[in-house]
Amino acid sequence: MNMSVTPVVPLVPDRRRRLVVFSFLMLAMFMATLDNQIVSTALPTIVGEFGALERFGWIGSAYLLATSAVMPVYGKLGDLFGRKYVMMAAIVIFTLGSLACGLAWSMDSLIAARVLQGFGGGGIMVSIFSVNADLFEARERARYQSYSSLVIMASGSVGPLLGGTMSDVFGWRSIFLINLPIGIVVLTGLAFMLPYRRPERQPKIDYLGALLLALTISSVVLWADSSQLFGSIFAWKSLCIVAFAAITAYLWVQVERRALEPVVPLRLFKDSTFPLFMIISLVSGGLGIGMVNYYALFLQTTTGLSPSSAGLFFIAITGGIVMGSLSAGRMISKTGNYKPFSVASLSIGVVAMLLFSQMHAGTPLYIIGAIMFVQGLGVGLGQQAPIIGVQNSAPKSDIGAASGAVTLTRMGGAAIAISVYGAIVASSLKGLAVDIPGVGRIQELTPKMLAELPAASQTAVANLYAGAFTPLFYAAAATAAIGLVAALALKNVRLPATVTEKPVAAVE
């Protein structure tokens, strides 16, 4: 017989089974995060087979665009239908998308497959945080969510090296096909070990609101890429995209005001914690995810490191992330305070970006590695506060939607940052009168070609790229400062202490 569910009762009362379920969730996170890391080092190989160099950036942007668009929808679906089957559906979509990527026959088909993969990846990330909210109480949740940093460290350290190695040995398609066995294992484990808790209310899907939100998010991310698509973010086509985004955003707000089950309840914005963490997540996504895409390029062009050697430096940044995240998780669990970690995280971000702006072609590698570690430490310290903060401030029925909104803004911030930072570097290099022996267009210079240049030419290229990266780091420092202001404005909230609960039956 089913019994009523109270807010303090975990989804899985048995601790051992709870840890098993959590392990499957971490495996799913590993699959999704590894995909982003492993693809980056295989891009040159993919371009070598398909060509279409001008569109290779969309292999990453298409995934982020699709992921960002569906995140709030998945959060709401979990609130309405229960987390279990929504998450399993996301894993199925991601796995099928991975298969489609592995079978792609052209650049366009690969980009389309990445969109399908992103539709599943967005659901996986949102569902993991939502299921954790059902598994653990607030303070205990902070400690367990810190373990996700171990997954990030593993994927961040292994991904770049694994991507290059698998591409060389098995071909680039293997980096996508490896997700098939992982997806099957996770699906099987969740099917048998994760209970299904039926929501207490009848589901009513806000289809129009979901569509308008997806169109708004897609338009913003597309506008961020418009410098590559249309030559300028102020081109008339770019401005049309901005106007369209403004119209859909206005319509979305009007629809959400009247919807019985809004995809992102506007009542969440009544508590200042939610909008402030939206700003923090947007900035953190740009710093923690968006910048990673440019560290490898910075290292290879300004120091002459090979792709595999540059990949080793990611151990420093992911090591900092895991140290910061584990430390913050344990301290939040003990004290119940999360604001100080957001403030510390973004303060470190400002300092790290300013230090990077002073790097030049002759900077010793150990200094660069140390700064990458510090920046990773800052990312780790602030990684959990947005999720924990909004989950604590949101009503129980809106936890999934709030979690989805936070993760959405983080991924959206990453997608926008990738495009904006890329435009900064490209504009800095564009129009430079390059008179370097052995160099044609500097934008088309690959790491392999750079390694074959004379020493004097390598030094000249390194100096040009170091100068192009300086405004990028200044821009990143400025965005981190905006996030810091939002973090300082957060209310000092203490999470509720752990309550000893009595087991309550869940629907199997």
Coordinates of C-alpha atoms in Angstrom, one line a residue:
M1 CA 0.0 0.0 0.0
N2 CA 1.3 3.4 -0.9
M3 CA 1.8 6.0 1.8
S4 CA 2.0 9.7 1.5
V5 CA 5.4 11.2 0.8
T6 CA 6.7 14.0 3.0
P7 CA 9.5 16.4 1.9
V8 CA 12.1 14.8 4.3
V9 CA 11.8 11.3 3.0
P10 CA 14.4 10.1 0.6
L11 CA 13.4 8.3 -2.6
V12 CA 15.6 5.3 -1.6
P13 CA 15.5 4.7 2.2
D14 CA 18.1 1.9 2.2
R15 CA 21.5 3.6 2.3
R16 CA 23.3 0.8 0.4
R17 CA 20.9 0.8 -2.5
R18 CA 21.0 4.6 -2.5
L19 CA 24.7 4.5 -3.1
V20 CA 24.3 2.0 -5.9
V21 CA 21.8 4.3 -7.6
F22 CA 24.1 7.2 -7.1
S23 CA 26.9 5.3 -8.7
F24 CA 24.8 4.7 -11.9
L25 CA 24.0 8.5 -11.9
M26 CA 27.8 9.2 -11.8
L27 CA 28.4 6.8 -14.7
A28 CA 25.7 8.6 -16.7
M29 CA 27.4 11.9 -15.9
F30 CA 30.8 10.5 -16.9
M31 CA 29.3 9.5 -20.3
A32 CA 27.9 13.0 -20.9
T33 CA 30.9 14.9 -19.7
L34 CA 33.4 12.6 -21.5
D35 CA 31.6 13.3 -24.7
N36 CA 32.5 17.0 -24.6
Q37 CA 36.1 16.4 -23.7
I38 CA 36.8 13.5 -26.1
V39 CA 35.4 15.3 -29.2
S40 CA 37.7 18.3 -28.9
T41 CA 40.9 16.4 -29.8
A42 CA 39.3 14.5 -32.6
L43 CA 38.0 17.5 -34.5
P44 CA 41.1 17.9 -36.8
T45 CA 40.7 14.2 -37.8
I46 CA 37.0 14.7 -38.5
V47 CA 37.7 17.8 -40.6
G48 CA 40.3 15.9 -42.5
E49 CA 37.7 13.3 -43.6
F50 CA 34.7 15.6 -44.2
G51 CA 36.3 18.9 -45.0
A52 CA 34.0 21.9 -44.4
L53 CA 36.4 23.6 -42.0
E54 CA 34.2 26.6 -41.8
R55 CA 31.5 24.6 -40.1
F56 CA 33.5 22.4 -37.7
G57 CA 32.7 24.8 -34.8
W58 CA 29.1 23.7 -35.0
I59 CA 30.1 20.2 -33.9
G60 CA 30.4 21.7 -30.4
S61 CA 27.9 24.5 -30.8
A62 CA 25.1 22.3 -32.1
Y63 CA 25.4 20.0 -29.0
L64 CA 25.4 23.0 -26.6
L65 CA 22.5 24.6 -28.4
A66 CA 20.3 21.5 -28.2
T67 CA 21.4 20.9 -24.6
S68 CA 20.5 24.4 -23.5
A69 CA 17.1 24.4 -25.3
V70 CA 15.8 21.3 -23.6
M71 CA 17.1 21.5 -20.1
P72 CA 14.2 23.4 -18.5
V73 CA 11.7 21.1 -20.3
Y74 CA 13.3 18.0 -18.8
G75 CA 13.3 19.6 -15.4
K76 CA 9.6 20.2 -15.7
L77 CA 8.8 16.8 -17.1
G78 CA 10.6 15.2 -14.1
D79 CA 8.4 17.3 -11.8
L80 CA 5.2 16.2 -13.6
F81 CA 5.9 12.5 -14.5
G82 CA 8.6 11.5 -12.1
R83 CA 12.4 11.5 -12.5
K84 CA 13.0 7.8 -13.3
Y85 CA 11.4 7.4 -16.8
V86 CA 12.3 11.0 -17.8
M87 CA 16.0 10.3 -17.1
M88 CA 15.9 6.9 -18.8
A89 CA 14.3 8.5 -21.9
A90 CA 17.2 11.1 -21.9
I91 CA 19.8 8.3 -21.8
V92 CA 18.1 6.5 -24.7
I93 CA 18.1 9.7 -26.8
F94 CA 21.7 10.4 -26.0
T95 CA 22.7 6.8 -26.9
L96 CA 20.8 6.9 -30.2
G97 CA 22.4 10.3 -30.9
S98 CA 25.9 8.8 -30.3
L99 CA 25.1 5.9 -32.7
A100 CA 24.0 8.5 -35.3
C101 CA 27.2 10.4 -34.8
G102 CA 29.3 7.2 -35.3
L103 CA 27.4 6.5 -38.5
A104 CA 27.6 10.1 -39.9
W105 CA 28.5 10.3 -43.6
S106 CA 29.1 14.1 -43.9
M107 CA 29.7 17.2 -41.8
D108 CA 26.0 18.2 -42.0
S109 CA 24.8 14.7 -40.9
L110 CA 27.3 14.8 -38.0
I111 CA 26.0 18.2 -36.9
A112 CA 22.4 17.0 -37.0
A113 CA 23.4 13.9 -35.0
R114 CA 25.0 16.1 -32.4
V115 CA 21.8 18.0 -32.1
L116 CA 20.0 14.7 -31.3
Q117 CA 22.7 13.8 -28.9
G118 CA 22.3 17.2 -27.2
F119 CA 18.6 16.6 -26.7
G120 CA 19.5 13.6 -24.6
G121 CA 22.6 15.1 -22.9
G122 CA 20.6 18.1 -21.5
G123 CA 18.1 15.7 -20.0
I124 CA 20.8 13.6 -18.4
M125 CA 22.5 16.5 -16.6
V126 CA 19.2 18.0 -15.3
S127 CA 17.8 14.7 -14.2
I128 CA 21.0 13.8 -12.3
F129 CA 20.7 16.9 -10.1
S130 CA 16.9 16.4 -9.7
V131 CA 17.2 12.7 -8.7
N132 CA 19.9 13.7 -6.2
A133 CA 17.4 16.1 -4.6
D134 CA 15.1 13.1 -4.1
L135 CA 17.8 10.8 -2.8
F136 CA 19.5 13.1 -0.3
E137 CA 18.6 15.9 2.1
A138 CA 20.1 19.4 1.6
R139 CA 23.2 19.1 3.6
E140 CA 23.9 15.5 2.7
R141 CA 23.2 16.4 -0.9
A142 CA 26.0 18.9 -0.9
R143 CA 28.5 16.2 0.1
Y144 CA 27.4 13.7 -2.5
Q145 CA 27.1 16.2 -5.3
S146 CA 30.7 17.2 -4.6
Y147 CA 31.6 13.7 -5.8
S148 CA 30.5 14.7 -9.3
S149 CA 33.8 16.6 -9.4
L150 CA 35.6 13.2 -9.4
V151 CA 33.7 12.4 -12.6
I152 CA 34.6 15.8 -14.1
M153 CA 38.3 15.2 -13.2
A154 CA 38.3 11.7 -14.8
S155 CA 36.6 12.9 -18.0
G156 CA 38.6 16.1 -18.1
S157 CA 41.9 14.2 -17.6
V158 CA 41.2 11.2 -19.8
G159 CA 39.0 12.8 -22.5
P160 CA 41.6 14.8 -24.4
L161 CA 44.2 12.0 -24.4
L162 CA 41.6 9.3 -25.1
G163 CA 40.0 11.2 -28.0
G164 CA 43.3 11.5 -29.8
T165 CA 44.4 8.0 -29.1
M166 CA 41.1 6.4 -30.2
S167 CA 41.0 8.5 -33.3
D168 CA 44.4 7.3 -34.3
V169 CA 43.9 3.6 -33.4
F170 CA 40.2 2.9 -34.1
G171 CA 39.1 6.0 -36.1
W172 CA 37.2 9.0 -34.9
R173 CA 33.8 7.2 -35.0
S174 CA 34.8 5.1 -32.0
I175 CA 34.7 8.2 -29.7
F176 CA 30.9 8.3 -30.2
L177 CA 30.3 4.5 -30.4
I178 CA 31.9 4.0 -27.0
N179 CA 28.8 5.6 -25.5
L180 CA 26.6 2.6 -26.6
P181 CA 27.8 0.0 -24.0
I182 CA 27.9 2.7 -21.3
G183 CA 24.4 3.8 -22.0
I184 CA 23.1 0.2 -22.0
V185 CA 24.7 -0.4 -18.6
V186 CA 23.3 2.8 -17.0
L187 CA 19.8 2.1 -18.4
T188 CA 19.8 -1.4 -17.0
G189 CA 21.0 -0.3 -13.6
L190 CA 18.4 2.5 -13.3
A191 CA 15.6 0.3 -14.5
F192 CA 16.1 -2.2 -11.7
M193 CA 17.6 0.0 -8.9
L194 CA 15.8 3.4 -9.1
P195 CA 12.3 3.4 -7.7
Y196 CA 9.5 5.3 -9.4
R197 CA 7.8 7.9 -7.3
R198 CA 4.5 9.0 -8.8
P199 CA 4.0 12.8 -8.6
E200 CA 1.1 13.8 -6.4
R201 CA -0.6 16.0 -9.0
Q202 CA -1.9 15.4 -12.5
P203 CA 0.6 16.4 -15.2
K204 CA -0.3 19.4 -17.4
I205 CA 2.4 20.2 -19.9
D206 CA 3.0 23.8 -20.9
Y207 CA 3.9 23.0 -24.6
L208 CA 3.6 26.6 -25.8
G209 CA 5.8 27.9 -23.0
A210 CA 8.4 25.2 -23.7
L211 CA 8.5 26.0 -27.4
L212 CA 8.9 29.7 -26.8
L213 CA 11.6 29.2 -24.3
A214 CA 13.5 26.9 -26.6
L215 CA 13.2 29.4 -29.4
T216 CA 14.5 32.2 -27.2
I217 CA 17.5 30.2 -26.0
S218 CA 18.3 29.0 -29.4
S219 CA 18.1 32.5 -30.8
V220 CA 20.5 33.9 -28.2
V221 CA 23.1 31.1 -28.7
L222 CA 22.7 31.5 -32.5
W223 CA 23.2 35.3 -32.2
A224 CA 26.4 34.6 -30.2
D225 CA 27.7 32.6 -33.2
S226 CA 26.5 35.3 -35.7
S227 CA 30.0 36.8 -36.1
Q228 CA 31.1 33.6 -37.7
L229 CA 27.8 33.1 -39.6
F230 CA 27.2 36.6 -40.9
G231 CA 30.6 38.4 -40.3
S232 CA 29.4 40.6 -37.4
I233 CA 27.1 40.5 -34.4
F234 CA 25.7 43.8 -35.7
A235 CA 24.9 42.6 -39.2
W236 CA 21.3 43.0 -40.2
K237 CA 20.7 39.3 -40.1
S238 CA 22.2 39.2 -36.6
L239 CA 19.9 42.0 -35.5
C240 CA 16.9 40.1 -36.9
I241 CA 17.9 37.2 -34.6
V242 CA 18.0 39.6 -31.6
A243 CA 14.6 41.0 -32.5
F244 CA 13.1 37.5 -32.8
A245 CA 14.6 36.5 -29.4
A246 CA 13.1 39.6 -27.8
I247 CA 9.7 38.8 -29.2
T248 CA 9.7 35.1 -28.2
A249 CA 11.0 36.1 -24.7
Y250 CA 8.1 38.6 -24.2
L251 CA 5.6 36.0 -25.4
W252 CA 7.1 33.4 -23.1
V253 CA 6.7 35.6 -20.1
Q254 CA 3.0 36.2 -21.0
V255 CA 2.4 32.5 -21.5
E256 CA 4.1 31.6 -18.2
R257 CA 1.9 34.0 -16.3
R258 CA -1.2 32.2 -17.3
A259 CA 0.0 28.6 -17.6
L260 CA -1.3 26.1 -15.0
E261 CA 2.1 24.2 -15.0
P262 CA 4.7 26.7 -16.4
V263 CA 7.9 25.2 -17.6
V264 CA 9.9 27.7 -15.5
P265 CA 7.5 29.1 -12.8
L266 CA 7.8 32.8 -12.6
R267 CA 7.2 32.6 -8.9
L268 CA 10.8 31.3 -8.6
F269 CA 11.9 34.9 -9.4
K270 CA 10.2 36.3 -6.3
D271 CA 13.1 35.0 -4.1
S272 CA 16.2 37.0 -5.1
T273 CA 18.3 33.8 -4.7
F274 CA 17.0 32.4 -8.0
P275 CA 17.7 35.3 -10.4
L276 CA 21.1 36.0 -8.7
F277 CA 22.1 32.4 -9.2
M278 CA 21.0 32.6 -12.8
I279 CA 23.6 35.3 -13.3
I280 CA 26.2 33.4 -11.4
S281 CA 25.6 30.2 -13.4
L282 CA 25.7 32.1 -16.7
V283 CA 29.1 33.6 -15.7
S284 CA 30.4 30.3 -14.2
G285 CA 29.5 28.4 -17.4
G286 CA 31.6 30.9 -19.5
L287 CA 34.6 30.6 -17.1
G288 CA 34.4 26.9 -16.2
I289 CA 33.3 25.4 -19.6
G290 CA 33.8 28.1 -22.2
M291 CA 37.4 28.9 -21.3
V292 CA 38.5 25.2 -21.4
N293 CA 37.9 25.3 -25.2
Y294 CA 40.6 27.9 -25.5
Y295 CA 43.3 26.7 -23.1
A296 CA 44.5 24.0 -25.5
L297 CA 44.7 26.5 -28.3
F298 CA 46.5 29.0 -26.1
L299 CA 49.0 26.3 -25.0
Q300 CA 49.6 24.9 -28.5
T301 CA 50.0 28.3 -30.2
T302 CA 52.0 30.2 -27.6
T303 CA 54.2 27.5 -26.2
G304 CA 54.5 25.0 -29.1
L305 CA 53.2 22.1 -27.1
S306 CA 51.8 19.1 -29.0
P307 CA 48.1 18.3 -28.6
S308 CA 48.8 15.4 -26.3
S309 CA 51.3 17.4 -24.2
A310 CA 48.8 20.3 -24.0
G311 CA 46.1 17.8 -22.9
L312 CA 48.2 16.9 -19.8
F313 CA 47.8 20.4 -18.5
F314 CA 44.1 19.7 -18.1
I315 CA 45.0 17.5 -15.2
A316 CA 46.0 20.7 -13.3
I317 CA 42.6 22.4 -13.9
T318 CA 40.5 19.3 -13.2
G319 CA 42.6 18.6 -10.2
G320 CA 41.8 22.1 -8.9
I321 CA 38.1 21.5 -9.7
V322 CA 37.9 18.3 -7.7
M323 CA 39.8 19.7 -4.7
G324 CA 37.6 22.8 -4.6
S325 CA 34.4 20.9 -5.1
L326 CA 35.1 18.2 -2.5
S327 CA 36.2 20.9 0.0
A328 CA 33.2 23.1 -0.6
G329 CA 30.8 20.1 -0.5
R330 CA 32.0 19.0 2.9
M331 CA 32.0 22.5 4.3
I332 CA 28.5 23.3 3.0
S333 CA 27.4 20.0 4.5
K334 CA 28.9 20.9 7.9
T335 CA 28.0 24.6 8.1
G336 CA 24.9 24.9 5.8
N337 CA 26.3 28.1 4.3
Y338 CA 26.9 28.3 0.5
K339 CA 27.2 32.0 -0.2
P340 CA 30.9 32.3 0.9
F341 CA 31.9 29.6 -1.7
S342 CA 30.2 31.5 -4.6
V343 CA 32.0 34.7 -3.5
A344 CA 35.4 32.9 -3.2
S345 CA 34.9 31.1 -6.6
L346 CA 34.2 34.3 -8.6
S347 CA 36.9 36.2 -6.7
I348 CA 39.5 33.6 -7.8
G349 CA 38.0 33.7 -11.3
V350 CA 38.7 37.4 -11.6
V351 CA 42.3 37.0 -10.3
A352 CA 43.0 34.0 -12.5
M353 CA 41.8 35.7 -15.7
L354 CA 43.9 38.8 -14.9
L355 CA 46.9 36.7 -14.4
F356 CA 46.3 34.9 -17.7
S357 CA 46.2 38.3 -19.4
Q358 CA 49.8 38.9 -18.4
M359 CA 51.0 35.6 -19.9
H360 CA 53.3 35.9 -23.0
A361 CA 55.1 33.5 -25.3
G362 CA 58.1 33.1 -23.0
T363 CA 56.1 32.4 -19.8
P364 CA 57.4 29.2 -18.1
L365 CA 55.0 26.3 -18.3
Y366 CA 54.9 25.7 -14.6
I367 CA 53.5 29.2 -14.1
I368 CA 50.8 28.5 -16.6
G369 CA 50.0 25.2 -15.0
A370 CA 49.8 26.8 -11.6
I371 CA 47.3 29.4 -12.8
M372 CA 45.2 26.7 -14.4
F373 CA 45.1 24.8 -11.1
V374 CA 44.1 28.0 -9.2
Q375 CA 41.4 28.7 -11.8
G376 CA 40.1 25.1 -11.5
L377 CA 40.1 25.5 -7.7
G378 CA 37.8 28.5 -8.1
V379 CA 35.5 26.7 -10.4
G380 CA 35.2 23.8 -8.0
L381 CA 34.5 26.0 -5.0
G382 CA 31.4 27.5 -6.7
Q383 CA 30.3 24.4 -8.6
Q384 CA 27.5 23.3 -6.2
A385 CA 26.2 26.5 -4.7
P386 CA 23.8 27.4 -7.5
I387 CA 22.1 24.0 -7.6
I388 CA 21.9 23.7 -3.8
G389 CA 20.8 27.3 -3.4
V390 CA 17.9 27.3 -5.8
Q391 CA 16.8 23.8 -4.7
N392 CA 16.7 25.1 -1.1
S393 CA 14.7 28.3 -2.0
A394 CA 12.3 26.6 -4.5
P395 CA 9.1 24.8 -3.4
K396 CA 9.3 21.0 -3.5
S397 CA 7.1 20.8 -6.6
D398 CA 9.4 23.2 -8.5
I399 CA 12.8 21.6 -7.6
G400 CA 13.2 20.0 -11.0
A401 CA 12.3 23.2 -12.9
A402 CA 14.7 25.2 -10.7
S403 CA 17.5 22.7 -11.2
G404 CA 16.9 22.7 -14.9
A405 CA 17.0 26.5 -15.1
V406 CA 20.4 26.6 -13.3
T407 CA 22.0 24.0 -15.5
L408 CA 20.5 25.7 -18.5
T409 CA 22.1 29.0 -17.8
R410 CA 25.4 27.4 -17.1
M411 CA 25.4 25.6 -20.4
G412 CA 24.0 28.6 -22.2
G413 CA 26.8 30.7 -20.7
A414 CA 29.3 28.2 -22.0
A415 CA 27.8 28.3 -25.5
I416 CA 27.8 32.1 -25.6
A417 CA 31.3 32.3 -24.2
I418 CA 32.7 29.9 -26.8
S419 CA 31.3 32.1 -29.6
V420 CA 32.3 35.4 -28.0
Y421 CA 35.8 34.4 -27.1
G422 CA 36.3 32.9 -30.5
A423 CA 35.2 36.2 -32.1
I424 CA 37.6 38.1 -29.9
V425 CA 40.6 36.0 -31.0
A426 CA 39.5 35.9 -34.6
S427 CA 39.1 39.7 -34.7
S428 CA 42.5 40.2 -33.1
L429 CA 44.2 38.1 -35.7
K430 CA 42.1 39.3 -38.7
G431 CA 43.8 41.8 -40.8
L432 CA 47.3 41.3 -39.3
A433 CA 50.0 41.7 -41.8
V434 CA 51.7 38.4 -41.4
D435 CA 55.2 38.3 -42.9
I436 CA 56.5 35.2 -41.3
P437 CA 58.6 32.6 -43.3
G438 CA 56.5 29.5 -43.9
V439 CA 53.2 31.0 -42.8
G440 CA 50.4 31.9 -45.1
R441 CA 47.1 32.7 -43.3
I442 CA 47.9 32.4 -39.6
Q443 CA 44.3 31.4 -38.8
E444 CA 44.8 28.2 -40.9
L445 CA 48.0 27.2 -39.1
T446 CA 47.6 23.8 -37.4
P447 CA 49.8 22.6 -34.5
K448 CA 51.5 20.1 -36.8
M449 CA 52.3 22.8 -39.3
L450 CA 53.5 25.0 -36.5
A451 CA 55.9 22.3 -35.2
E452 CA 57.5 22.1 -38.6
L453 CA 58.3 25.8 -38.8
P454 CA 61.8 27.3 -38.1
A455 CA 62.4 28.4 -34.5
A456 CA 62.2 32.1 -35.4
S457 CA 58.9 31.6 -37.2
Q458 CA 57.5 29.7 -34.2
T459 CA 58.4 32.5 -31.9
A460 CA 56.8 35.1 -34.1
V461 CA 53.6 33.1 -34.3
A462 CA 53.6 32.6 -30.5
N463 CA 53.9 36.3 -29.9
L464 CA 51.0 37.1 -32.3
Y465 CA 48.7 34.6 -30.6
A466 CA 49.7 35.7 -27.1
G467 CA 48.6 39.3 -28.1
A468 CA 45.3 37.9 -29.5
F469 CA 44.5 36.1 -26.3
T470 CA 45.1 39.1 -24.0
P471 CA 41.8 40.9 -24.8
L472 CA 40.0 37.5 -24.4
F473 CA 41.3 37.1 -20.8
Y474 CA 40.4 40.7 -20.0
A475 CA 36.8 40.0 -21.2
A476 CA 36.7 36.9 -19.1
A477 CA 37.8 38.8 -16.0
A478 CA 35.1 41.4 -16.6
T479 CA 32.4 38.8 -16.8
A480 CA 33.7 37.1 -13.7
A481 CA 33.5 40.5 -11.9
I482 CA 29.8 40.7 -12.9
G483 CA 29.2 37.3 -11.4
L484 CA 31.1 38.4 -8.2
V485 CA 28.7 41.3 -7.8
A486 CA 25.7 38.9 -8.0
A487 CA 27.4 36.6 -5.5
L488 CA 27.9 39.4 -3.0
A489 CA 24.2 40.3 -3.3
L490 CA 23.1 36.8 -2.2
K491 CA 21.3 36.5 1.1
N492 CA 23.1 34.7 3.9
V493 CA 21.0 31.5 4.1
R494 CA 21.7 28.5 6.2
L495 CA 20.5 25.1 4.9
P496 CA 18.2 23.1 7.2
A497 CA 19.9 20.6 9.4
T498 CA 19.6 16.9 8.6
V499 CA 16.4 15.3 9.9
T500 CA 16.2 11.6 10.8
E501 CA 13.4 10.2 8.8
K502 CA 11.3 7.1 8.9
P503 CA 11.3 4.9 5.8
V504 CA 8.3 5.4 3.5
A505 CA 7.3 3.0 0.8
A506 CA 8.0 4.1 -2.8
V507 CA 6.3 2.7 -5.8
E508 CA 8.5 0.1 -7.5

